[in-house]
Tab-separated table of C-alpha atoms in Angstrom:
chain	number	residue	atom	x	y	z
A	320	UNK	CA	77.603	40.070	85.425
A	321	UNK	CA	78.188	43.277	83.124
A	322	UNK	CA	74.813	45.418	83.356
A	323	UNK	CA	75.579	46.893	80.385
A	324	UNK	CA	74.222	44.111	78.203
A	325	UNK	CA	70.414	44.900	77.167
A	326	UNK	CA	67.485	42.097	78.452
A	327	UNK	CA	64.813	41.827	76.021
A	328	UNK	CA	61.304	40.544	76.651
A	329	UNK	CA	58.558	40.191	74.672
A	330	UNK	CA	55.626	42.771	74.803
A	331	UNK	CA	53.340	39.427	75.343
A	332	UNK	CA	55.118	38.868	78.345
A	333	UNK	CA	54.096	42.098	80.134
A	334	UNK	CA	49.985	42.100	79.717
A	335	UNK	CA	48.601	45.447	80.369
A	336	UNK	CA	45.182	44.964	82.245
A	337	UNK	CA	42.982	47.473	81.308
A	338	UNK	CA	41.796	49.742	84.079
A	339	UNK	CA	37.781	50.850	84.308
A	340	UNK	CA	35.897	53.535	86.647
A	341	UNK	CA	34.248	52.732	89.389
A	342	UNK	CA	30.970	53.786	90.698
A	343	UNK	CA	30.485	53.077	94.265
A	344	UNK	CA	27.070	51.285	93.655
A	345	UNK	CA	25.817	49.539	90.745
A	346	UNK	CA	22.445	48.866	91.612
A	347	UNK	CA	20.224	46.895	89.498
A	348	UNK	CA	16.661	47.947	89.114
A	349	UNK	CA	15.127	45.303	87.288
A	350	UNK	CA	15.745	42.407	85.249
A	351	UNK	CA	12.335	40.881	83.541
A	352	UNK	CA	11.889	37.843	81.490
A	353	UNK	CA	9.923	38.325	77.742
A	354	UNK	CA	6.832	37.118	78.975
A	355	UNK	CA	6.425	39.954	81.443
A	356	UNK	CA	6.910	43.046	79.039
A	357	UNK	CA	3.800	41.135	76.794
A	358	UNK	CA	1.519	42.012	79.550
A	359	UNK	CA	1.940	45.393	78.712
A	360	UNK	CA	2.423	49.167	80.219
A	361	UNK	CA	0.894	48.335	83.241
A	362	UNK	CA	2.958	45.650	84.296
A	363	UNK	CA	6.407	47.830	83.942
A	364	UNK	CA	4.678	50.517	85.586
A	365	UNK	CA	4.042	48.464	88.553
A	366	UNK	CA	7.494	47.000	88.531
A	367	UNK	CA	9.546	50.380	89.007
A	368	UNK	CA	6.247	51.824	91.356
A	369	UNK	CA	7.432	48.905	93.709
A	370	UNK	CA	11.156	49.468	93.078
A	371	UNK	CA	11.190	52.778	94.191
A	372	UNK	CA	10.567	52.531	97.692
A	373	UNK	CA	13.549	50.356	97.882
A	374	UNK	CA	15.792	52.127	95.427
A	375	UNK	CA	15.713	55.078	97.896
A	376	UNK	CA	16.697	53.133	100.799
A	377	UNK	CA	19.654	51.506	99.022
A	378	UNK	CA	20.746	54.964	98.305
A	379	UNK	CA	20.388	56.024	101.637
A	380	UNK	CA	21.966	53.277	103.363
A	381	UNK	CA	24.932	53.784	100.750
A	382	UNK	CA	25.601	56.899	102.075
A	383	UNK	CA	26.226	56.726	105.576
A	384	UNK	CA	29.237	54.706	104.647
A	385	UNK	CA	30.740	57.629	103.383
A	386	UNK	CA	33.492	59.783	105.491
A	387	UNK	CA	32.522	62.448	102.659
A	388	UNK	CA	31.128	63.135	99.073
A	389	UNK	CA	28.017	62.267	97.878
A	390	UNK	CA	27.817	58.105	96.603
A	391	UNK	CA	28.167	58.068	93.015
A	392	UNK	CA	25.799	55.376	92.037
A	393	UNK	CA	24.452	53.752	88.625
A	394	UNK	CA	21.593	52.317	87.706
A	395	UNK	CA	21.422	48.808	85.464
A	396	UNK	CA	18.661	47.132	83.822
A	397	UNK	CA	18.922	43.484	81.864
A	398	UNK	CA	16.566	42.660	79.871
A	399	UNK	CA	16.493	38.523	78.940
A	400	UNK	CA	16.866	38.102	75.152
A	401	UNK	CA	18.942	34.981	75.737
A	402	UNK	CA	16.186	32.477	76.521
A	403	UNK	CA	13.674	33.964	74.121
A	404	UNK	CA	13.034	37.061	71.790
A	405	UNK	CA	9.120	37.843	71.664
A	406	UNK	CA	9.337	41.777	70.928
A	407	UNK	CA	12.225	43.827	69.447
A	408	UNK	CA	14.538	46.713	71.024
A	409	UNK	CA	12.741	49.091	69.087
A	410	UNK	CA	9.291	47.897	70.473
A	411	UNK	CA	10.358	46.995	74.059
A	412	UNK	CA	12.992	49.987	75.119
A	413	UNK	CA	10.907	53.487	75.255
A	414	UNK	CA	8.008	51.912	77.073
A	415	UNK	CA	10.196	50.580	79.468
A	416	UNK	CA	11.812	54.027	79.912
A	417	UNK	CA	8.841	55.693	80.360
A	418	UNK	CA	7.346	53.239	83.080
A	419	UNK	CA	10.625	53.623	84.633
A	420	UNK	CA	10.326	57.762	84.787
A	421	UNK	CA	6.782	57.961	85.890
A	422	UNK	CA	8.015	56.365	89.259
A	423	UNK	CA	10.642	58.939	89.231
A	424	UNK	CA	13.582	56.692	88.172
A	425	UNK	CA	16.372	56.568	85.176
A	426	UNK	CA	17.577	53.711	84.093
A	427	UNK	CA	21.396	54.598	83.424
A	428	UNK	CA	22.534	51.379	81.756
A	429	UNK	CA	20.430	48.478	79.737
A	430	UNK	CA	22.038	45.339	79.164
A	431	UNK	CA	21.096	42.189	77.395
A	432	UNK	CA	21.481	38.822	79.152
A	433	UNK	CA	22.872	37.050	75.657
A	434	UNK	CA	25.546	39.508	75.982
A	435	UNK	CA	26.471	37.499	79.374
A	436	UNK	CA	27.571	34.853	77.286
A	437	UNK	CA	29.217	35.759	74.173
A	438	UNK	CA	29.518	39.565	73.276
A	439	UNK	CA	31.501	41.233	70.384
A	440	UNK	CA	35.328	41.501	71.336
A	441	UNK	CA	38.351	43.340	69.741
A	442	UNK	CA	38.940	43.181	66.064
A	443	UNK	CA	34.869	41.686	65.722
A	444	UNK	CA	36.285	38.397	67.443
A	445	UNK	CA	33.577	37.625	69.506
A	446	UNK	CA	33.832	37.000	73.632
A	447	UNK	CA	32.908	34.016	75.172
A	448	UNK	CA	32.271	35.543	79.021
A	449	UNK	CA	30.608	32.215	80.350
A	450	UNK	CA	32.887	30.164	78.986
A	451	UNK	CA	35.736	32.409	79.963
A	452	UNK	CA	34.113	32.161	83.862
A	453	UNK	CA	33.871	28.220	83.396
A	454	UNK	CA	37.210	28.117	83.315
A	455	UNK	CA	38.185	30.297	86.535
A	456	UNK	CA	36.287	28.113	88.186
A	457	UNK	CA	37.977	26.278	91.261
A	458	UNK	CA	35.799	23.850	93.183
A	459	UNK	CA	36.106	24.419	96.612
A	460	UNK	CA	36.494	20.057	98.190
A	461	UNK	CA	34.613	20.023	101.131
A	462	UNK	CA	36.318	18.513	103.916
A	463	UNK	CA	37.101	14.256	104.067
A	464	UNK	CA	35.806	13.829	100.397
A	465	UNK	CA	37.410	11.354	98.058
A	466	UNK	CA	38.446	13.322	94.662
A	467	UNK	CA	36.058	10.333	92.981
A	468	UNK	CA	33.806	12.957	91.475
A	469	UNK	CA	33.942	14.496	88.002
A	470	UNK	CA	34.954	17.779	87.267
A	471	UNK	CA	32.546	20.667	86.801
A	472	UNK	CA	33.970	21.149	83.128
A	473	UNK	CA	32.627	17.887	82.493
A	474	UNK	CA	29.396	17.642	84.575
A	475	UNK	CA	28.041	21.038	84.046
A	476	UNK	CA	27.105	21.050	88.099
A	477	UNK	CA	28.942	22.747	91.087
A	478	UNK	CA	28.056	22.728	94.571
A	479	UNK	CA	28.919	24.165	97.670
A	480	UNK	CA	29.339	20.804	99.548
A	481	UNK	CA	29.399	17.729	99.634
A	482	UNK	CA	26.893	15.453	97.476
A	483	UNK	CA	25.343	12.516	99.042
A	484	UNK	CA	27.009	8.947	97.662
A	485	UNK	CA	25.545	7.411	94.768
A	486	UNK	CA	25.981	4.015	95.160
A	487	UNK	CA	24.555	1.775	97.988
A	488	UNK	CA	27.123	0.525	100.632
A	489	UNK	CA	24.382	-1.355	102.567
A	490	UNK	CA	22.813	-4.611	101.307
A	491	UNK	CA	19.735	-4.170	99.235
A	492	UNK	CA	16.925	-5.296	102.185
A	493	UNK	CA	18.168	-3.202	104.863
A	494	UNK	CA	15.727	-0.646	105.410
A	495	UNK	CA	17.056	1.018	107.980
A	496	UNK	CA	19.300	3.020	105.470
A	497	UNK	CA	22.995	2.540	107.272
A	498	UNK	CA	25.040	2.857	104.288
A	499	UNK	CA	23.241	6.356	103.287
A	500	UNK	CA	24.637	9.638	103.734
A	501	UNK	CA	22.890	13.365	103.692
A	502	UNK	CA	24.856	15.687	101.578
A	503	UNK	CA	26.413	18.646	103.653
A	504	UNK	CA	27.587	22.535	103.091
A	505	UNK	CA	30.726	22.925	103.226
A	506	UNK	CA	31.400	25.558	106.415
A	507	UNK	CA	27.643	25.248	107.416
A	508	UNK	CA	26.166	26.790	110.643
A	509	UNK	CA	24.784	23.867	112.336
A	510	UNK	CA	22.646	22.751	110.139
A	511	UNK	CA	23.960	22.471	106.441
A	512	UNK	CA	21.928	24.636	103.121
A	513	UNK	CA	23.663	21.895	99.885
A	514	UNK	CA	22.954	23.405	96.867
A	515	UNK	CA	23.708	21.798	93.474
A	516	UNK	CA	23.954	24.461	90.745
A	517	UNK	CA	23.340	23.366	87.231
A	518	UNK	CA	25.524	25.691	84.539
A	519	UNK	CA	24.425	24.543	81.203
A	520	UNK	CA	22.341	21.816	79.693
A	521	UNK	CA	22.981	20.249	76.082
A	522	UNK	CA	26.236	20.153	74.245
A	523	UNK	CA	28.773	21.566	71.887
A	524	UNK	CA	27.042	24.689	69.379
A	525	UNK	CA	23.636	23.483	71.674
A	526	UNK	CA	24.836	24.088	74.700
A	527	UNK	CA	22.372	26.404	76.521
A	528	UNK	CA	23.748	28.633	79.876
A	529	UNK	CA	21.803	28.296	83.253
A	530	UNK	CA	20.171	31.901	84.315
A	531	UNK	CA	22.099	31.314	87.056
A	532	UNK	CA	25.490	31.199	85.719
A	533	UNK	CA	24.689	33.859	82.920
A	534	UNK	CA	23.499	36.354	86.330
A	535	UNK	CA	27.004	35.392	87.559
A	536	UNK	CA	29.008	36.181	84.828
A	537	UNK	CA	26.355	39.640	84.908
A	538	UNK	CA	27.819	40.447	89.041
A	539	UNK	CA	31.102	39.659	87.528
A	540	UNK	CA	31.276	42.398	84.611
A	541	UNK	CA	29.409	44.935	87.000
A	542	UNK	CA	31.897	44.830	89.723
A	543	UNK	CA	34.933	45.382	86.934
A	544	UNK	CA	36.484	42.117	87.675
A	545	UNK	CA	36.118	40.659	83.764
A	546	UNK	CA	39.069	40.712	81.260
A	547	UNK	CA	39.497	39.742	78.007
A	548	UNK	CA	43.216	39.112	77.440
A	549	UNK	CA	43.787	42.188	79.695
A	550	UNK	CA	40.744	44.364	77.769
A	551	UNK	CA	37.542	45.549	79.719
A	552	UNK	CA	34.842	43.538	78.517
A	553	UNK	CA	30.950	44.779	77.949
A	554	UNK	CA	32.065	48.540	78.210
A	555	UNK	CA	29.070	50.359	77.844
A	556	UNK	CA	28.345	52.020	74.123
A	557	UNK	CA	26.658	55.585	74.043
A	558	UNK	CA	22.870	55.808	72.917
A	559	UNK	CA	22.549	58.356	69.762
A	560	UNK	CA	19.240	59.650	68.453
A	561	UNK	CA	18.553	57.497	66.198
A	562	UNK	CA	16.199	54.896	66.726
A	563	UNK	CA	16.542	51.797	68.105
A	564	UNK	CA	17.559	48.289	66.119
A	565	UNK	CA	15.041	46.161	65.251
A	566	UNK	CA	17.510	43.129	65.739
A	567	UNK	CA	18.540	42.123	69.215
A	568	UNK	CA	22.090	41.259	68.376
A	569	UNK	CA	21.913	44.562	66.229
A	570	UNK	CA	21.969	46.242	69.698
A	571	UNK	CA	25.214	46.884	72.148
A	572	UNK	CA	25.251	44.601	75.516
A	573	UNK	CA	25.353	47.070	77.020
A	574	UNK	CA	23.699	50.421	76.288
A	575	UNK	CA	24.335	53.871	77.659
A	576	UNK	CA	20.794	55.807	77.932
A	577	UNK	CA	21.794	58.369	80.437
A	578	UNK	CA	24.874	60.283	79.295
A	579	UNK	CA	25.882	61.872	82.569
A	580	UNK	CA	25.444	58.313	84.614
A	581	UNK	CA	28.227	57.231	87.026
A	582	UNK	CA	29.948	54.331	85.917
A	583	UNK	CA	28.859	51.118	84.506
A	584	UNK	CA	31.221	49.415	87.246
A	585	UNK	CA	31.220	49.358	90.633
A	586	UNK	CA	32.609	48.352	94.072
A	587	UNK	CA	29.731	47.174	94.788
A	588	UNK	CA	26.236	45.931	93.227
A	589	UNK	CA	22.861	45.692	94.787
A	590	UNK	CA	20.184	43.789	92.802
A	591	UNK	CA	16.206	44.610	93.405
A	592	UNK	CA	14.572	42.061	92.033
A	593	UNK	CA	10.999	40.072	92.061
A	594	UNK	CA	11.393	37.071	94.742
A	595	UNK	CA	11.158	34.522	92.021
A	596	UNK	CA	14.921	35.049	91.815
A	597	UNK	CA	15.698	34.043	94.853
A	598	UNK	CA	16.610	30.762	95.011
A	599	UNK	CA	18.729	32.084	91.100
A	600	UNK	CA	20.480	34.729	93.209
A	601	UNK	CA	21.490	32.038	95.876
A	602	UNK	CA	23.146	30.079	93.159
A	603	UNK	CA	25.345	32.681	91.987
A	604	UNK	CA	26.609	33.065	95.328
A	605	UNK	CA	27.761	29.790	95.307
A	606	UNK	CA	28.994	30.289	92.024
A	607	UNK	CA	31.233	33.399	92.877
A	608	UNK	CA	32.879	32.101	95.870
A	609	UNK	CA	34.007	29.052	93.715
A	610	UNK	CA	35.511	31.670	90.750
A	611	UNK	CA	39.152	32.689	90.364
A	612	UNK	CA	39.697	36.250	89.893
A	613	UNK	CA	42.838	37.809	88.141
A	614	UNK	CA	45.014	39.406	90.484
A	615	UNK	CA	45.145	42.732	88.957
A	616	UNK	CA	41.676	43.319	88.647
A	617	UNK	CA	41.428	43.009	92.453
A	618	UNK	CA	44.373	44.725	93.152
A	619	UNK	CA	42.795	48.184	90.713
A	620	UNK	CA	39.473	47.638	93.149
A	621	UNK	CA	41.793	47.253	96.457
A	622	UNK	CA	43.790	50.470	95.274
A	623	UNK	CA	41.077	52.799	93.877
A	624	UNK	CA	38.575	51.725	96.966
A	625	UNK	CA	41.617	52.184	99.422
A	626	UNK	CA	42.082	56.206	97.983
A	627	UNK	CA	38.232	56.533	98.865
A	628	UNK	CA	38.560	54.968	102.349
A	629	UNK	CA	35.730	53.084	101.035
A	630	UNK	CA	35.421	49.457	102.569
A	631	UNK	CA	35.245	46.698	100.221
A	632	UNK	CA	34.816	42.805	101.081
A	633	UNK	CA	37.503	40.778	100.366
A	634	UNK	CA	35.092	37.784	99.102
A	635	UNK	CA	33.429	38.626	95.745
A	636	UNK	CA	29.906	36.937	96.996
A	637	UNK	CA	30.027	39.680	99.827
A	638	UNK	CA	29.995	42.869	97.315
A	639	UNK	CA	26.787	41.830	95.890
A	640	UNK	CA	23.644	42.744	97.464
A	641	UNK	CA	19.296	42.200	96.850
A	642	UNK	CA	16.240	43.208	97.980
A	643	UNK	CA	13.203	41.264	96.911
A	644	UNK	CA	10.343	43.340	97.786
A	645	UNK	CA	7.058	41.555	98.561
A	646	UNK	CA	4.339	41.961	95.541
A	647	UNK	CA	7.249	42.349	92.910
């Protein structure tokens, strides 16, 4: 074979994956629905007095798991203007800010939840991040199952087991239920936790995300596992002095109000948030282990981590975090 002769390849061959910078926390310090801002001052100033407490133990805890250095951490808020829009950025933002520094806290980074799933892209092509994360996802068979089941892509429901059957193998009188099945977690502790997670409901233009899968696609961006065709996605855009939009979609997804904040991204994320959330939070766990992550993504977070000597989980579920304090 003579060496000499050139090899050309095509520059679409060779993606470039963008690289981002890490924080070592992101850690979310609130994430309210409409209806709570319309009750007013008091209500945000309660929020962050009860978030406080817990934002300094997170930050506390975060640091003995450093050999050195202080943690550099960042601090998120999302605000839901996906499932309905009863006040304006303009109206909603510098109250919130303000409840937020009276407990003695900044809010580094606000983010809106419709940005979770589409956001503006390269060239004003817009970014479809759920449906992007819909398609990484892999359903995990639980063991002995028949491949008789639909496809999430089709359904719009993943779980993290193994369903119960829906048709009747026992004749219709016998009551004592033989042909019936429980459904069962797949790698359960004993006893088994099934949870069916519903993504989306409706169809085509209509089709309306879950808050679960839209909170996924949020743990996603934060830990700086998201491309778009090799771009970061959702990068945060600096806050100027002037004033705010009056237009939701007028605003970025994801807004930059403290100028000398760690990053946006992180190695990890920790999530205080009120305890209605909960059983939310527990489907996005499901729906992380089930995702497919780029290789090089990982590998950047494996390699920068690594240089730190600062332990990351191999399992995406396991780098998210959340505290649900009682009274939030």
């Amino acid at each position: 074979m003579n060496s000499s002769v050139p090899v050309f390849r095509e520059t679409s061959a060779e993606p470039r994956t963008e690289s981002v910078a890490f924080a070592h926390l992101s850690l979310e310090i609130g994430h309210l629905y409409m209806e709570d801002f319309v009750e007013g001052p008091d209500r945000l100033r309660h929020h962050f007095a009860s978030v406080r407490p817990w934002v300094d133990a997170v930050r506390a805890g975060l640091g003995t798991r450093l050999a050195e250095g202080r943690p550099r951490v960042s601090t998120c808020f999302l605000i839901d203007d996906y499932f309905s829009r009863l006040s304006t950025p303009a109206e909603l933002v510098p109250p919130l800010v303000d409840a937020a520094a009276e407990a003695g806290l900044t809010i580094d980074y606000l983010a809106r939840e419709s940005g979770c799933a589409i956001a503006p892209g390269a060239d004003r092509v817009p970014v479809r991040l759920a449906e992007s994360v819909l398609h990484r996802l892999v359903e995990s068979p639980p063991p002995d199952s028949s491949a008789f089941r639909p496809p999430v892509s089709r359904t719009g429901w993943l779980s993290n087991g193994r369903r119960a059957p829906t048709q009747r193998s026992s004749p219709a009188m016998d009551f004592e239920g033989a042909g019936w099945q429980p459904p069962s977690e797949t790698g359960a502790r004993g006893h088994s936790v099934f949870m069916d997670v519903e993504l989306w409901s409706g169809t085509g233009e209509q089709r309306l995300w879950s808050c679960a899968f839209l909170a996924s696609v949020w743990q996603l961006v934060r830990l700086g596992l998201l491309r778009d065709d090799g771009r970061a996605v959702l990068t945060p855009v600096p806050s100027d002095a002037g004033e705010l939009p009056t237009e939701w979609d007028a605003m970025p997804p994801v807004l930059r109000l403290n100028p000398r904040a760690a990053p946006f991204t992180a190695y990890l994320t920790c999530s205080v948030l009120p305890g209605r959330f909960l059983p939310v939070e527990h489907a996005v766990r499901v729906i992380l282990d089930q995702v497919h992550v780029e290789a090089e993504p990982l590998r950047q977070v494996a390699e920068r981590s690594g240089s730190e000597n600062f332990a990351v989980p191999a399992g995406i579920a396991e780098r998210t975090s959340y505290v649900f304090p009682p009274g939030l």
